[in-house]
Coordinates of C-alpha atoms in Angstrom, one line a residue:
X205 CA 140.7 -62.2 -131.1
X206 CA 142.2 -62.5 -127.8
X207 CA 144.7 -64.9 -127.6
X208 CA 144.3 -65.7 -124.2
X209 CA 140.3 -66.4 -124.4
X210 CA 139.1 -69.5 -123.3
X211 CA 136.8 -71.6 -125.8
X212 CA 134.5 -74.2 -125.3
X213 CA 135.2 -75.7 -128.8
X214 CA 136.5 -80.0 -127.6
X215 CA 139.9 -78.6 -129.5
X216 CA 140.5 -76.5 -126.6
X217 CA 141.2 -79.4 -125.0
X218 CA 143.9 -81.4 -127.2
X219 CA 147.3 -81.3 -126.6
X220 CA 149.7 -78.2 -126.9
X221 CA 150.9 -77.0 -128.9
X222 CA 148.4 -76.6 -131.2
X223 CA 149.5 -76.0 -134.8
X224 CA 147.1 -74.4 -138.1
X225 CA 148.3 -76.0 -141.1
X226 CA 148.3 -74.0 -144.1
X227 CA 148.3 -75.6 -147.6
X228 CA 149.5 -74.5 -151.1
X229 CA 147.1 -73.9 -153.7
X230 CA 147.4 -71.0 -155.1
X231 CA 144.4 -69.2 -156.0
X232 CA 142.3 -71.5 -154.2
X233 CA 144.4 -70.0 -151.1
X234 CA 140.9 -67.9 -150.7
X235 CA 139.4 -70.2 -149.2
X236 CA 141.6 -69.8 -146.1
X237 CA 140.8 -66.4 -146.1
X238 CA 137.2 -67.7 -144.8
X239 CA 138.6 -70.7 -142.9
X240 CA 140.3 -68.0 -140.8
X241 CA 137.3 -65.9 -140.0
X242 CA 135.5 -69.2 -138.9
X243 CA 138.1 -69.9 -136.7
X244 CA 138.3 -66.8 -134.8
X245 CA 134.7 -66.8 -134.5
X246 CA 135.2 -69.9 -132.8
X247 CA 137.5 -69.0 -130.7
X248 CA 140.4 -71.4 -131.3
X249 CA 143.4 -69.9 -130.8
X250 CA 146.5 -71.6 -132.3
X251 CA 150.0 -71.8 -130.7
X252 CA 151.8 -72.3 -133.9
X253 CA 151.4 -71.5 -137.4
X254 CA 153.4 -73.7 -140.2
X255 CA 152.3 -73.1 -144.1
X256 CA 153.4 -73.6 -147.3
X257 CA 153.2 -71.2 -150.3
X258 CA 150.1 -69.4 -150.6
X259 CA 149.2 -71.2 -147.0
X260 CA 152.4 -69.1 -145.6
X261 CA 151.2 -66.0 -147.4
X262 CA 147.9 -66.3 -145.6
X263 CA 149.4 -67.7 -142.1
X264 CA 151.9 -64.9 -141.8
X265 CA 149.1 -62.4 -141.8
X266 CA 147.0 -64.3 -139.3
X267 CA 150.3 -65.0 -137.3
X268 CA 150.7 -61.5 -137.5
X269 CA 148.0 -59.9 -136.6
X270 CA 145.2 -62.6 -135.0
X271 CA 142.5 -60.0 -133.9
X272 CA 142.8 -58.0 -137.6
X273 CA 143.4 -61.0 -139.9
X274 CA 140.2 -62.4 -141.4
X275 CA 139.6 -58.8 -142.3
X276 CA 142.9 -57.9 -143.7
X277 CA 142.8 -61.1 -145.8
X278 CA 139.2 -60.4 -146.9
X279 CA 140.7 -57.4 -148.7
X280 CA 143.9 -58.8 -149.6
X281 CA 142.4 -61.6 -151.7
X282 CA 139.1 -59.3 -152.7
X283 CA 141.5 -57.4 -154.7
X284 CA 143.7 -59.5 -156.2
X285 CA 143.8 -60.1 -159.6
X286 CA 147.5 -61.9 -161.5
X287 CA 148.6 -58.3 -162.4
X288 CA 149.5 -57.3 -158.8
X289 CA 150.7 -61.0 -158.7
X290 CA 153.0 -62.0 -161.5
X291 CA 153.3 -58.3 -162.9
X292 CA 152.4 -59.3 -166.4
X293 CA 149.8 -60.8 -168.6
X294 CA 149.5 -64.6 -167.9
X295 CA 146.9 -66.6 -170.2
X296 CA 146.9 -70.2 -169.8
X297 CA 145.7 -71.0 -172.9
X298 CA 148.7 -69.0 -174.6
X299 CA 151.4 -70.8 -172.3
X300 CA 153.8 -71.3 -174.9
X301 CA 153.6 -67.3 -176.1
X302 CA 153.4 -66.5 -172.4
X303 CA 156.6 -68.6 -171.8
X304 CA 158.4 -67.7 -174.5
X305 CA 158.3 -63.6 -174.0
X306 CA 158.9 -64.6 -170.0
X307 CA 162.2 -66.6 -170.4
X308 CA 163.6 -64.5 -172.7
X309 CA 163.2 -61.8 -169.4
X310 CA 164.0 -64.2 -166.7
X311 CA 165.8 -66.6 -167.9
X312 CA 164.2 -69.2 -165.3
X313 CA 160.7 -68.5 -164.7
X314 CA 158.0 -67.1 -166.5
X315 CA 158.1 -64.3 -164.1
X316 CA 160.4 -61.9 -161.5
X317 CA 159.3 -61.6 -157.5
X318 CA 159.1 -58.2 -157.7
X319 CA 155.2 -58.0 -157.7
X320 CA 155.1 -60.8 -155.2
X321 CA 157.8 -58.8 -152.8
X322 CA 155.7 -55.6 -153.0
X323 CA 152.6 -57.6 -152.2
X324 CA 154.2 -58.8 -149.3
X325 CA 156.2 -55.5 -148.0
X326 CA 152.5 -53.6 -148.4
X327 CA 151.2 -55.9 -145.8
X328 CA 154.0 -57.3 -143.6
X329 CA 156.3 -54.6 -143.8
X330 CA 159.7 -54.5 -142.2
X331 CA 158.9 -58.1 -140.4
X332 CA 161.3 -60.7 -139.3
X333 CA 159.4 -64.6 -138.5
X334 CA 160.1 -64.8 -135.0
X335 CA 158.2 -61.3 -134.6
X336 CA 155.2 -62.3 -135.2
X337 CA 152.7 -62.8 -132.6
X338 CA 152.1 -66.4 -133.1
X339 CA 155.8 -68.9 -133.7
X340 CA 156.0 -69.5 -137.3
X341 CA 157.3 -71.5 -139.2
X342 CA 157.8 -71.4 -143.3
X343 CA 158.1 -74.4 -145.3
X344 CA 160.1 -74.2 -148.7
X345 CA 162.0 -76.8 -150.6
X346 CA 165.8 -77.0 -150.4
X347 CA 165.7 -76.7 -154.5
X348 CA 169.4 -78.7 -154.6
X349 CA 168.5 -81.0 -152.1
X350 CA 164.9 -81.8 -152.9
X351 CA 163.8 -81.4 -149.5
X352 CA 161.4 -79.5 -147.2
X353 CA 163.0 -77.0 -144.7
X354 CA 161.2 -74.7 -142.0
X355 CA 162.1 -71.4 -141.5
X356 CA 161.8 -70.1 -138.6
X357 CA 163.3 -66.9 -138.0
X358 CA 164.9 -64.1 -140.2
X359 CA 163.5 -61.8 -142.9
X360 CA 159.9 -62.4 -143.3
X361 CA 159.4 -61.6 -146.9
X362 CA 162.5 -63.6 -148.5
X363 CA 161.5 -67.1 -147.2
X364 CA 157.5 -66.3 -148.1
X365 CA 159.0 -65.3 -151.6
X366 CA 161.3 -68.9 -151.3
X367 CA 157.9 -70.6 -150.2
X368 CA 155.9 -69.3 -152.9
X369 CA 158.4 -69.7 -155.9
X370 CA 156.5 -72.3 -157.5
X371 CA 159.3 -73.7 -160.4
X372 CA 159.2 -72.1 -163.9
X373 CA 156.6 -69.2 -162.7
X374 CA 159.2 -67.2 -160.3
X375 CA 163.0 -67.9 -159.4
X376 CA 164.4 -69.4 -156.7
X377 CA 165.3 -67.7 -154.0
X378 CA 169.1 -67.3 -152.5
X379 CA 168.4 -67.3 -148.2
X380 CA 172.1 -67.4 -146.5
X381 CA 173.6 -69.4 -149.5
X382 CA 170.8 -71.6 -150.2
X383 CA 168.2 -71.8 -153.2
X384 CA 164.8 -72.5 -152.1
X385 CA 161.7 -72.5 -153.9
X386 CA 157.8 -73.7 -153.0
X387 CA 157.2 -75.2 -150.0
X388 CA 154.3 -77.3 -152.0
X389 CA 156.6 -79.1 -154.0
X390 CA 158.3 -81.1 -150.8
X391 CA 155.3 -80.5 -148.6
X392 CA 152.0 -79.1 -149.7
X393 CA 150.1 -80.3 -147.2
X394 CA 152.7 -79.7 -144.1
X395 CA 151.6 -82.1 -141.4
X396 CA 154.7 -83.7 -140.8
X397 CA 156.9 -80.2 -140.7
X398 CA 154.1 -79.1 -138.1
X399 CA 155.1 -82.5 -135.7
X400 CA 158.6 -81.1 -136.7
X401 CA 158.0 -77.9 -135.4
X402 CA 156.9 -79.0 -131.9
X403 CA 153.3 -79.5 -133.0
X404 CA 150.7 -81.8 -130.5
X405 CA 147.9 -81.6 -132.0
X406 CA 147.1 -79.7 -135.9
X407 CA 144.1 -78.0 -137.1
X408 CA 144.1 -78.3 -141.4
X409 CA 143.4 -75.9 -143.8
X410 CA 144.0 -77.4 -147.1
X411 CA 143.3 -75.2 -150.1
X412 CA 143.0 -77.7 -152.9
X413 CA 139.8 -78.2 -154.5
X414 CA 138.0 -81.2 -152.7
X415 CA 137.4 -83.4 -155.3
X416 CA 139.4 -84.2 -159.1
X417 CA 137.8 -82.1 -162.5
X418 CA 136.4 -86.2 -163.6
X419 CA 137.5 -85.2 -166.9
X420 CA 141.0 -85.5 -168.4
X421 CA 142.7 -82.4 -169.5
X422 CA 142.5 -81.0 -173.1
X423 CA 146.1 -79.4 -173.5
X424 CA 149.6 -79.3 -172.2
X425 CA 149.2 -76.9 -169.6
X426 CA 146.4 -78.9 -168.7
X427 CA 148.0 -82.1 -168.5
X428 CA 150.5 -80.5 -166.1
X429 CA 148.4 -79.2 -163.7
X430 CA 146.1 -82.5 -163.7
X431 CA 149.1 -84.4 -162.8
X432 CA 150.7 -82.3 -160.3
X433 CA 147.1 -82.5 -158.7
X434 CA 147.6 -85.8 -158.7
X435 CA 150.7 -85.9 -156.7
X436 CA 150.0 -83.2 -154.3
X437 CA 146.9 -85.1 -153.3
X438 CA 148.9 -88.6 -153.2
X439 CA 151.4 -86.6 -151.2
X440 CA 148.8 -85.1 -149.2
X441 CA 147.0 -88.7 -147.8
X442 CA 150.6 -90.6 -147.4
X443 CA 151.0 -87.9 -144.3
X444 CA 147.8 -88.2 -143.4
X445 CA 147.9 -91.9 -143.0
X446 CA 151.3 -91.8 -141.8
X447 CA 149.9 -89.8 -138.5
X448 CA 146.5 -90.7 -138.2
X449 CA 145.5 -92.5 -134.3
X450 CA 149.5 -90.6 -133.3
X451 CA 148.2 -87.1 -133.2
X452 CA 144.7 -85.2 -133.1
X453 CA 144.1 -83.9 -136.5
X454 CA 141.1 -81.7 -137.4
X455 CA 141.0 -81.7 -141.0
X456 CA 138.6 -78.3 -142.0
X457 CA 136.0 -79.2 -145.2
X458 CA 137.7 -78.6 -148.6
X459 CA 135.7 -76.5 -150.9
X460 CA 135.8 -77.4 -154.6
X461 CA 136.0 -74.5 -156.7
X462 CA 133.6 -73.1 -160.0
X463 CA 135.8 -73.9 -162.9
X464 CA 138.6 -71.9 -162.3
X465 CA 142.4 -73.2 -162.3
X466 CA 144.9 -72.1 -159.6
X467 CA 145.9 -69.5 -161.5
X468 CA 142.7 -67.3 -162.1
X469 CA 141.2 -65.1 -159.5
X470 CA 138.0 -64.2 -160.5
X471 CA 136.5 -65.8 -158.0
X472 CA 138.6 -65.3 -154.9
X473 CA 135.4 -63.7 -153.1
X474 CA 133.1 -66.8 -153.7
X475 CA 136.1 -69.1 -152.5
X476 CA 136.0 -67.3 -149.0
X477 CA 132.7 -67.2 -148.3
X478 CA 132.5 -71.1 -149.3
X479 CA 135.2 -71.2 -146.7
X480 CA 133.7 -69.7 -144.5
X481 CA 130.6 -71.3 -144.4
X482 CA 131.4 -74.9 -144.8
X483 CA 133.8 -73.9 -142.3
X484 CA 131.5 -72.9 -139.7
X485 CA 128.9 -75.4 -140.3
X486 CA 131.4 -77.9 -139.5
X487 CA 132.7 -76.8 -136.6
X488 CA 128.8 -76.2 -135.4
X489 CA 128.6 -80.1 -135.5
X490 CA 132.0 -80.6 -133.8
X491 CA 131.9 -83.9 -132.0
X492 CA 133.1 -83.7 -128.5
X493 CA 135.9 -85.9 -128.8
X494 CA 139.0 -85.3 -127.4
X495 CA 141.2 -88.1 -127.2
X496 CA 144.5 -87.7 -128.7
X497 CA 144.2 -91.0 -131.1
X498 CA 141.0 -89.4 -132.4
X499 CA 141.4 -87.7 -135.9
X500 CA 138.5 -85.4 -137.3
X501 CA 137.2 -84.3 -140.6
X502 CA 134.2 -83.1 -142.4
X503 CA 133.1 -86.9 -142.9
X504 CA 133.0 -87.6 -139.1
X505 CA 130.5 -84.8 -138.9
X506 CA 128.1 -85.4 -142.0

């Protein structure tokens, strides 16, 4: 992608700079993967790139590397699997077991960041954030404070380790005396940390499934994730709302994944292509709107 190509898509037009929003979501962070590659296609070239957790993961590698990145992330997530993740076995139904043997390793988290450091030095080696070819900015949660904080320059792969270290799974992580940990917790959907970072006008790539399961969960583990669903997408539409008719938002379509949790990547192929394609089709039908009060999403278009 050239980063200096015109386009003829109406967001070409909206106030700069223009900022892609990244989500957490974990394994549902595939879908980004194809969100990307729809976006390039189109031509829409970003001036700022501001994720959280998985949503950093997957905007450092854009940010780094806009013409090579919907390939590079193709392959990342094709072959990922929670071995090269979280180093160990991790069965959600056998939390408890899983838990048990992990604290008595870790103390604080099921699991080290050891795999999740290699992960990240195998593709973004020896990177600082302000080296990047697109600004970037890192969201991850003050852990003693409770609040979001962007990071904007120094060592690449500590603050995406910090941004990903969702609580109980890895450790936090110590940056210049601070303990951080995921950026979802404080900001999952980082729309106001985009405005903080200079954003104008925000292109959204939220990861979460579209929709809730309509069923209530059937164990522990369960009920934890149905409730932190809950909050992140409470958390989510109180920004939204906040900023809606201030700023031009183009919200991409959310896909809604086939029975997996956030931990399992079976499907991390599938999830891509879905967003890829609902990706595309929507920005086929783009309205030509481009006032700034105006904000966009998939059910302006249907």
């Amino acid at each position: 992608m050239n980063l200096n190509r015109s386009t003829s898509s109406p967001v070409s037009q909206w106030p700069r700079p223009l900022a892609l929003v990244l989500s957490g979501g974990g394994s549902y962070g595939a879908t980004q993967a194809g969100m990307i590659r729809a976006l390039i296609e189109e031509g829409i070239t970003p001036d700022l790139v501001v994720g959280s957790s998985v949503g950093a993961l997957n905007g450092a590698v854009f940010a780094a590397d806009p013409d090579g990145a919907a390939d590079k992330l193709t392959e990342v997530w094709a072959s990922m699997n929670r071995s090269k993740l979280f180093g160990g076995r991790f069965k959600i139904s056998k939390g408890f077991t899983a838990a048990r043997n992990g604290l008595r390793k870790h103390s604080l988290s099921l699991f080290s960041l050891d795999k999740l450091s290699a992960l990240i030095d195998e593709h973004l080696p020896d990177r600082t954030i302000e080296s990047l070819q697109i600004s970037t900015a890192v969201v991850v949660t003050d852990a003693q404070l409770g609040k979001p904080k962007l990071l904007r320059q120094g060592p690449l792969s500590p603050a995406l380790q910090a941004s990903a270290a969702l609580p109980g799974i890895f450790p936090p992580v110590k940056i210049q005396g601070c303990f951080y940990i995921d950026g979802g917790v404080s900001a999952n959907v980082p729309i106001r940390q985009a405005i903080t970072a200079g954003a104008r006008s925000m292109i959204v790539l939220d990861a979460n499934p579209a929709s809730m399961p309509g069923t209530l969960p059937h164990s522990v583990v369960g009920s934890i994730a149905h409730a932190s669903m809950i909050m992140l997408r409470n958390q989510r539409a109180d920004a939204v709302e906040d900023l809606t008719g201030k700023y031009p938002i183009l919200h991409l379509p959310q896909s809604t994944p086939p029975g997996q949790s956030s931990f399992e990547f079976d499907q991390s192929t599938e999830l891509a292509e879905a967003g890829y394609s609902s990706a595309r089709t929507f920005l086929a039908q783009l309205p030509d709107l481009t006032d700034s009060s105006t904000r966009l999403s998939s059910n302006n278009v249907r």
